[in-house]
Structures are given as C-alpha cells and as structure tokens.
Amino acid sequence: AAAVQAVLPADDSTMVEALAFRVMPKYHIEVKMGAEANSKKKGQLPPGLVVRVLEREVDKHGRLVKIRFEQTIRATAPATGWIKIRSHDGKLVVEPIKVDD
C-alpha cells in the first residue's frame, strides 16, 4: 500500500517548520526565479504536486510568506524556484504535509 501523506495543521508554527507542501486542489501556483516580486517567472506548479522546502521567507510576525522549493515528480513543472504560499485574497494555496525521508 502506498504511504498516505498526512496533512498537518496549517497554523503559523507548523507552516514555518514544515519540510514539504502539497499544492491545493484547483490552484496553479506561479513559480519565480527569486524571492523578489519582480523576479522572472519560471512556470507553474499544478494542483496536487508535492514540493520540498529548501528555504523560507518569513514576515515580521513569524508567518511564512514564500518558500524556495524543489520537486522531482513532475518533469513539466519547474524543478526549483520560489512560490508564495497564499493567493492574492489571502487563501493558502499549499498545505503542509508530513514526509518520510
């Protein structure tokens, strides 16, 4: 049986500590080369894709804002880059998941 990925609670401390995220259903997340707002676009992450966290950007309140990720599952999606974890209206576009190393 395939290991079921446990979804973790999306509170601020869990979000900051999570090692992996899954793209939420219905969202295609824009990937940028860098963390800067004017950074070049690299493509999109499709719904359901799991990415590993390489680096984090946290705001002054200790809330996760952006992550630098890597993924090797989907060849057509960027293998690495930066994504925002919330949409323009403040909804989370990724959920933290437990990973088995």
Coordinates of C-alpha atoms in Angstrom, one line a residue:
A1 CA 0.0 0.0 0.0
A2 CA 1.2 3.5 -0.8
A3 CA 2.1 5.7 2.2
V4 CA -0.7 8.2 2.7
Q5 CA 0.7 11.6 3.2
A6 CA -0.6 13.0 6.4
V7 CA -1.8 16.6 6.2
L8 CA -0.5 18.8 9.1
P9 CA -2.4 21.6 10.7
A10 CA -1.9 24.9 8.9
D11 CA -1.1 27.0 11.9
D12 CA 1.8 29.5 11.7
S13 CA 4.4 27.4 13.6
T14 CA 3.6 24.3 11.6
M15 CA 3.8 26.2 8.3
V16 CA 7.2 27.6 9.2
E17 CA 8.6 24.2 10.3
A18 CA 7.1 22.1 7.5
L19 CA 9.6 20.3 5.2
A20 CA 7.1 19.7 2.4
F21 CA 3.9 21.1 1.0
R22 CA 1.3 20.0 -1.4
V23 CA -0.4 22.3 -3.9
M24 CA -4.1 22.7 -3.0
P25 CA -6.7 21.5 -5.5
K26 CA -7.7 24.0 -8.2
Y27 CA -4.6 26.1 -7.8
H28 CA -1.8 26.6 -10.3
I29 CA 1.0 28.4 -8.5
E30 CA 3.3 30.8 -10.3
V31 CA 7.0 30.0 -9.8
K32 CA 9.6 32.7 -9.8
M33 CA 13.4 32.5 -10.2
G34 CA 14.0 34.5 -7.0
A35 CA 12.1 35.8 -3.9
E36 CA 11.9 39.4 -5.3
A37 CA 8.5 40.5 -6.5
N38 CA 9.9 41.5 -9.9
S39 CA 11.8 38.2 -10.4
K40 CA 11.4 36.3 -13.7
K41 CA 8.6 33.7 -14.0
K42 CA 9.7 30.1 -14.4
G43 CA 6.3 28.4 -14.9
Q44 CA 3.6 26.9 -12.7
L45 CA 3.1 24.1 -10.2
P46 CA 0.0 22.1 -10.8
P47 CA -2.6 21.1 -8.2
G48 CA -1.6 18.1 -6.0
L49 CA 2.1 18.4 -6.6
V50 CA 4.3 17.8 -3.6
V51 CA 7.4 20.0 -3.1
R52 CA 10.2 20.0 -0.6
V53 CA 11.2 23.2 1.2
L54 CA 14.8 24.5 0.6
E55 CA 14.5 28.0 2.0
R56 CA 11.8 30.1 3.7
E57 CA 10.8 33.8 3.8
V58 CA 9.0 34.7 7.0
D59 CA 7.4 38.1 7.8
K60 CA 7.9 40.1 10.9
H61 CA 5.0 38.4 12.6
G62 CA 6.7 35.0 12.1
R63 CA 4.3 33.9 9.4
L64 CA 5.5 32.0 6.4
V65 CA 5.2 34.1 3.2
K66 CA 7.3 32.3 0.5
I67 CA 9.3 29.2 0.0
R68 CA 12.1 28.1 -2.3
F69 CA 11.2 24.5 -3.2
E70 CA 12.5 21.5 -5.1
Q71 CA 10.5 18.8 -6.8
T72 CA 11.4 15.9 -9.0
I73 CA 7.9 14.4 -9.5
R74 CA 6.7 16.4 -12.5
A75 CA 9.2 16.9 -15.3
T76 CA 6.9 19.6 -17.0
A77 CA 6.9 21.8 -13.8
P78 CA 9.9 23.8 -12.6
A79 CA 12.3 21.7 -10.5
T80 CA 13.0 24.6 -8.2
G81 CA 12.1 28.2 -7.6
W82 CA 10.2 30.5 -5.3
I83 CA 6.4 30.4 -4.6
K84 CA 4.1 32.5 -2.5
I85 CA 2.1 30.3 -0.1
R86 CA -1.1 32.4 -0.3
S87 CA -3.2 33.7 -3.1
H88 CA -4.0 37.4 -3.6
D89 CA -7.1 37.1 -1.4
G90 CA -5.1 35.5 1.4
K91 CA -6.1 31.9 0.9
L92 CA -3.5 29.2 1.4
V93 CA -2.5 27.7 -1.9
V94 CA -0.4 24.9 -0.3
E95 CA -0.9 22.6 2.6
P96 CA 1.9 21.3 4.9
I97 CA 2.4 17.6 4.7
K98 CA 4.4 15.1 6.7
V99 CA 7.2 13.5 4.6
D100 CA 9.1 10.2 5.2
D101 CA 12.8 10.7 4.5

